[in-house]
CSV table of C-alpha atoms in Angstrom, one decimal:
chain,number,residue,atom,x,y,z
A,1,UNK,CA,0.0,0.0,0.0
A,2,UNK,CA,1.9,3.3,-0.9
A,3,UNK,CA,0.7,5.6,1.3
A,4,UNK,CA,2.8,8.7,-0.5
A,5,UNK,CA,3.2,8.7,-4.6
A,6,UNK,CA,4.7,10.6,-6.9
A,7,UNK,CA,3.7,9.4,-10.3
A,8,UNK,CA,6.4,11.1,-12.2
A,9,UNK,CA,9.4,9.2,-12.4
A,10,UNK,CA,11.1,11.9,-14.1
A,11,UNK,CA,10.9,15.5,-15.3
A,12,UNK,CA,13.6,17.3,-17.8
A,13,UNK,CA,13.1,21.0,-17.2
A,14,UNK,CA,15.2,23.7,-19.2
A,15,UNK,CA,17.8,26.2,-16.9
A,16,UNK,CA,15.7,28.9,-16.0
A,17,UNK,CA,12.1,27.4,-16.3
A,18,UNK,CA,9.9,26.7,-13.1
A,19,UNK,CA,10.3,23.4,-12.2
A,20,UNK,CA,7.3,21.5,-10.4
A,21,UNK,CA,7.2,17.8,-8.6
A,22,UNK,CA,3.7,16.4,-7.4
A,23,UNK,CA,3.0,14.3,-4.7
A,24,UNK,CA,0.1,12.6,-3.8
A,25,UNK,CA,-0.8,10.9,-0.3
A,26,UNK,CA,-3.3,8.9,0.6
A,27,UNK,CA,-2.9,8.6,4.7
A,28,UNK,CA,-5.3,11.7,5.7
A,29,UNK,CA,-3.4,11.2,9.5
A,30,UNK,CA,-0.5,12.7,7.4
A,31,UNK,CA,0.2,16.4,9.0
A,32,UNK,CA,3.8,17.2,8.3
A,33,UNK,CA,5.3,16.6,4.5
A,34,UNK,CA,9.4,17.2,3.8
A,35,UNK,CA,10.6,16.9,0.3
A,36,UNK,CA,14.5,15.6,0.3
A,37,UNK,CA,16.8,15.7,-2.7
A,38,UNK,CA,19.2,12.7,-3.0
A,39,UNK,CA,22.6,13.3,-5.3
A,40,UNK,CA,23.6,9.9,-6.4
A,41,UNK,CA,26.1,8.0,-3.7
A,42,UNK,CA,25.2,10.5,-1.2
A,43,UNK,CA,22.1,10.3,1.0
A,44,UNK,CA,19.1,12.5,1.0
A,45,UNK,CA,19.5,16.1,2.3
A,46,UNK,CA,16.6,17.8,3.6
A,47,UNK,CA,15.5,20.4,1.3
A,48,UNK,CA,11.9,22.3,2.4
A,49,UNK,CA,9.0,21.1,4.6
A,50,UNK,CA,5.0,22.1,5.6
A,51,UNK,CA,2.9,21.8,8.4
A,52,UNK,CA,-0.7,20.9,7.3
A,53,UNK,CA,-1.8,23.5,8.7
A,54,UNK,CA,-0.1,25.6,6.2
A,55,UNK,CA,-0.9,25.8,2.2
A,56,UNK,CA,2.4,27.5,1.4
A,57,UNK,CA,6.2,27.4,2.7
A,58,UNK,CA,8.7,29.2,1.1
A,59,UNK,CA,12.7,28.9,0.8
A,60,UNK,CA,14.2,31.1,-1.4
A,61,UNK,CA,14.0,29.5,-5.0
A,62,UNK,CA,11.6,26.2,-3.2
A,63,UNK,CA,8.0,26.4,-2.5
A,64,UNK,CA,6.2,23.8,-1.6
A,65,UNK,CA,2.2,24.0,-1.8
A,66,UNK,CA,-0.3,21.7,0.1
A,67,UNK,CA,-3.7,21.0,-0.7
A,68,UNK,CA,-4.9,18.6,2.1
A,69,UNK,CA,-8.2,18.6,0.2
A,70,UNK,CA,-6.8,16.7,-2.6
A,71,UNK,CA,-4.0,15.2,-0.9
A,72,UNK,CA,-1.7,16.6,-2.7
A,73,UNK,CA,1.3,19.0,-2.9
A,74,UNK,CA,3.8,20.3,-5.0
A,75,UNK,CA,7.2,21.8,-5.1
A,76,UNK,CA,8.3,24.4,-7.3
A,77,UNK,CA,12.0,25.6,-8.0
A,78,UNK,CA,12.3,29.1,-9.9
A,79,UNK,CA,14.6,29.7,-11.2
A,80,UNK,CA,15.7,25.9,-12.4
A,81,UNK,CA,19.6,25.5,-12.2
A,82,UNK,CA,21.8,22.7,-13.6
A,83,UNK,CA,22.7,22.0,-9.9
A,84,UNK,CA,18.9,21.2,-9.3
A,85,UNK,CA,19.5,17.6,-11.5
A,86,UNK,CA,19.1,15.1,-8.8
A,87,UNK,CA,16.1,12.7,-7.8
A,88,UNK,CA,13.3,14.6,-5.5
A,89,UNK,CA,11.6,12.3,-2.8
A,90,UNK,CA,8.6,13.6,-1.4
A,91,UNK,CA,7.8,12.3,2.6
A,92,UNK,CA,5.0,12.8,4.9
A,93,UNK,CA,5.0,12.0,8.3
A,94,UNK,CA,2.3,12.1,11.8
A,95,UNK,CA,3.0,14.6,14.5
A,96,UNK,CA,4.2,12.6,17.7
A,97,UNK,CA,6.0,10.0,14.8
A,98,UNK,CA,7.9,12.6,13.6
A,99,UNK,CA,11.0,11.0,12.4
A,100,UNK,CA,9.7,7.6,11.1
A,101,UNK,CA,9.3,9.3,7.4
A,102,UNK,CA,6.8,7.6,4.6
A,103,UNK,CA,8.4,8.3,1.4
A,104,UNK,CA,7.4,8.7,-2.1
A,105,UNK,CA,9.2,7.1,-4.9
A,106,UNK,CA,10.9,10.0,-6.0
A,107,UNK,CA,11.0,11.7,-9.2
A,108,UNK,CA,14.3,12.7,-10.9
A,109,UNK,CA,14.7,15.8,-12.1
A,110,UNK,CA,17.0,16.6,-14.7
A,111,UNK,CA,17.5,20.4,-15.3
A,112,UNK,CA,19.5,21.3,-19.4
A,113,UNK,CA,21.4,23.9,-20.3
B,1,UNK,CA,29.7,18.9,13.7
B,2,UNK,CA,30.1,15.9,12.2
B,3,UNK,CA,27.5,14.4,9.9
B,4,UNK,CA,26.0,11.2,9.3
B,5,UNK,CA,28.3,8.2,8.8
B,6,UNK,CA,27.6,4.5,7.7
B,7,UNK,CA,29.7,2.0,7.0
B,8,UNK,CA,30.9,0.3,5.0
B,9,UNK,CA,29.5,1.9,1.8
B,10,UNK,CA,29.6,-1.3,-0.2
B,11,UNK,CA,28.7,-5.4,0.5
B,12,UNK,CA,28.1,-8.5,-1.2
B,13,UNK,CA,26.9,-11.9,1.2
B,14,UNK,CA,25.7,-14.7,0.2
B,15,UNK,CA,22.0,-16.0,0.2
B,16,UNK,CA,21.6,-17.1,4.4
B,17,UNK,CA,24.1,-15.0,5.9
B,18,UNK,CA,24.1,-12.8,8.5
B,19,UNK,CA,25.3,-8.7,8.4
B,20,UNK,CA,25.9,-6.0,10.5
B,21,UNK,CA,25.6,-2.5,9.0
B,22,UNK,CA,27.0,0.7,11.1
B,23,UNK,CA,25.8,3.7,11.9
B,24,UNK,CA,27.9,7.1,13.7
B,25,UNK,CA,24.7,9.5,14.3
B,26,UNK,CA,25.3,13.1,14.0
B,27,UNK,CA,26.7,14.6,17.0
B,28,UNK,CA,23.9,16.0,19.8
B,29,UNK,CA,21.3,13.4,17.9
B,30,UNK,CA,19.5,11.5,20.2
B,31,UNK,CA,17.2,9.3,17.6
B,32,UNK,CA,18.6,7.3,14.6
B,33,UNK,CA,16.1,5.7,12.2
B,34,UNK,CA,17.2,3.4,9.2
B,35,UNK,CA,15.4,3.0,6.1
B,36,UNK,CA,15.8,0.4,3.5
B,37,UNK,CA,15.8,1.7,-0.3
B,38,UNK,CA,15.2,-1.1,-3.5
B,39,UNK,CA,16.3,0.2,-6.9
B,40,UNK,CA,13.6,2.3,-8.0
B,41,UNK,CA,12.0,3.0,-4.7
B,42,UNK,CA,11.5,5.2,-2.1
B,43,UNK,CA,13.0,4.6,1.3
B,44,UNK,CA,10.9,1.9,3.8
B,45,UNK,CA,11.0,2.9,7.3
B,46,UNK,CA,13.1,-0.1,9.1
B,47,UNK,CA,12.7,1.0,12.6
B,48,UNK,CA,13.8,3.8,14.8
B,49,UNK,CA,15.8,4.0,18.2
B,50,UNK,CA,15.9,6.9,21.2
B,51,UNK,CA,17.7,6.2,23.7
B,52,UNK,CA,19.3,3.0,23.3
B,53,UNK,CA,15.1,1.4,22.6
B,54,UNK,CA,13.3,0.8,19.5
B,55,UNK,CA,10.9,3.1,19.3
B,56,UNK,CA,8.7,2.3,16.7
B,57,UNK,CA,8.8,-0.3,13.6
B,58,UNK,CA,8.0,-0.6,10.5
B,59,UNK,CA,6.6,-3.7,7.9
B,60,UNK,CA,10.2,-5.4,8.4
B,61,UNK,CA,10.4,-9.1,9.8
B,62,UNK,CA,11.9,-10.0,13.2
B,63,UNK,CA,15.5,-11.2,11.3
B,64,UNK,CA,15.8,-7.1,11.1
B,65,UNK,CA,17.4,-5.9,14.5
B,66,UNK,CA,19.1,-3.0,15.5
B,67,UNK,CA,20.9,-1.4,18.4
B,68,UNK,CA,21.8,1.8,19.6
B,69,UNK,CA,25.3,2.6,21.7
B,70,UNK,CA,25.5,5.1,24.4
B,71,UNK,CA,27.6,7.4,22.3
B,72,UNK,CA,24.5,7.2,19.5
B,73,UNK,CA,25.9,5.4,17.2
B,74,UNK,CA,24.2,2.5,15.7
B,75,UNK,CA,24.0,-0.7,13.9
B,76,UNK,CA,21.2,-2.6,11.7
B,77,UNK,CA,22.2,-6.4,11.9
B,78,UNK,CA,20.1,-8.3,9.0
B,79,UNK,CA,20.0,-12.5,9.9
B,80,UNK,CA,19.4,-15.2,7.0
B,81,UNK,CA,19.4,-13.0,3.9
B,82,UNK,CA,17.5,-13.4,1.6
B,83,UNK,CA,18.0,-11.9,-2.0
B,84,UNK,CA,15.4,-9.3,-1.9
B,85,UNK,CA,17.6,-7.9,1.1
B,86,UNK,CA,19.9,-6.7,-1.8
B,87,UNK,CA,18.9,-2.7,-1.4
B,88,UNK,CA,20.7,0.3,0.0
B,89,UNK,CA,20.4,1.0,4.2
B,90,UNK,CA,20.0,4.2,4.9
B,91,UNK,CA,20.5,5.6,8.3
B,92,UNK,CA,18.9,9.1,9.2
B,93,UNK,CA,20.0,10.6,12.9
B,94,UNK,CA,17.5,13.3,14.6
B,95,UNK,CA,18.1,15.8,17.5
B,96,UNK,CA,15.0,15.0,18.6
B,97,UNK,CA,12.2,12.0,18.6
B,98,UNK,CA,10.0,14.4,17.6
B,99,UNK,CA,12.2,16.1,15.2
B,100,UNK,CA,10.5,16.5,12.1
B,101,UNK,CA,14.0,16.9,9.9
B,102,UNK,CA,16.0,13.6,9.9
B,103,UNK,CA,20.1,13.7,8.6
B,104,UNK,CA,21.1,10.8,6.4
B,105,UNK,CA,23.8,9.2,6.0
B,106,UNK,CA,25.2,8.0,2.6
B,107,UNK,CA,24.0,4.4,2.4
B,108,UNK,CA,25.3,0.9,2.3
B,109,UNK,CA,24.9,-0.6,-0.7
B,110,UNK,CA,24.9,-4.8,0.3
B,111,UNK,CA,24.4,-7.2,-2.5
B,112,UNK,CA,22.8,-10.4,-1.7
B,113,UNK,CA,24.0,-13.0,-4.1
């Protein structure tokens, strides 16, 4: 049962575009969601986060947008940069569980010159 | 502050032995959680540990076991593998149980042949 899904496996974005990953959940519990980016051979590195009580969270050129009605949020990155090329996990997680992280299957983005 | 350290990065067993993976947590982290990824896949929450207990488990038979030192680091000991075991083993530390961002480490990579 995949409780978090992102049903792109990948995305190929042009420098300087907006880039946007979806994720959709299923767990309605869910109240906390973190997207991580994972380099390959390294681990992921935590990259932006929301509370559900939140529709918005913005760092710099990351914003994530939650819509608990549809169970569903997104991540944009504007302006896209050839460093942004890695493979995006989304995760949600339960207040009072907060560190045991239900991930997504991630979706790799690759970001051309 | 040092980061998150596993060891070693790379494994091959055969089919019915036993491992032991390591973990150093990040330093001041309480909490270390480890997370088996399959090619392709997201990482599956293994189980966690706070203060030397488990604190929580996830869909993993009782052949996956895990301990927690005094000094925080860990290890993830896997018994009769089996060849779906072949996956990298993520370890995450947090400062807190209820610490919403989790640290990773870079993997272990183990091969089950």
């Amino acid at each position: 049962d995949q409780q978090v899904k992102q049903n792109s496996p990948s995305l190929s974005v042009q420098e300087g575009r907006i880039s946007i990953l979806n994720c959709d959940y299923t767990n309605s519990m869910f109240d906390y969601f973190l997207w991580y980016k994972k380099y390959p051979a390294e681990g992921p590195t935590f990259l932006i986060s929301i509370s559900s009580i939140k529709d918005k969270n913005e760092d710099g050129r990351f914003t994530v947008f939650l819509n608990k009605s549809a169970k569903h949020l997104s991540l944009h990155i504007v302006p896209s940069q050839p460093g942004d090329s890695a493979v995006y996990f989304c995760a949600a997680t339960l207040t009072g569980t907060a560190s045991k992280l239900t991930f997504g299957t991630g979706t790799r983005l690759q970001v051309t010159l | 502050e040092t980061g998150v350290t596993q060891s070693p990065t790379h494994l091959i067993k055969t089919r019915g032995q036993q491992v032991t993976l390591r973990c150093s947590s990040q330093s001041g982290h309480n909490t270390v959680s480890w997370y088996q990824q399959a090619l392709g896949q997201g990482p599956q929450f293994i189980f966690q540990y706070y203060r030397e207990e488990e604190n929580g488990r996830g869909n993993f038979p009782p052949r996956f076991s895990g301990l927690q030192f005094p000094n925080y680091s860990s290890e993830l000991n896997v018994n009769a593998l089996e060849l779906d075991d072949s996956a990298l083993y993520l370890c995450a530390s947090s400062r807190y149980r209820d610490s919403f961002e989790a640290f990773f480490g870079q993997g272990t990579r183990l091969t089950v042949v």
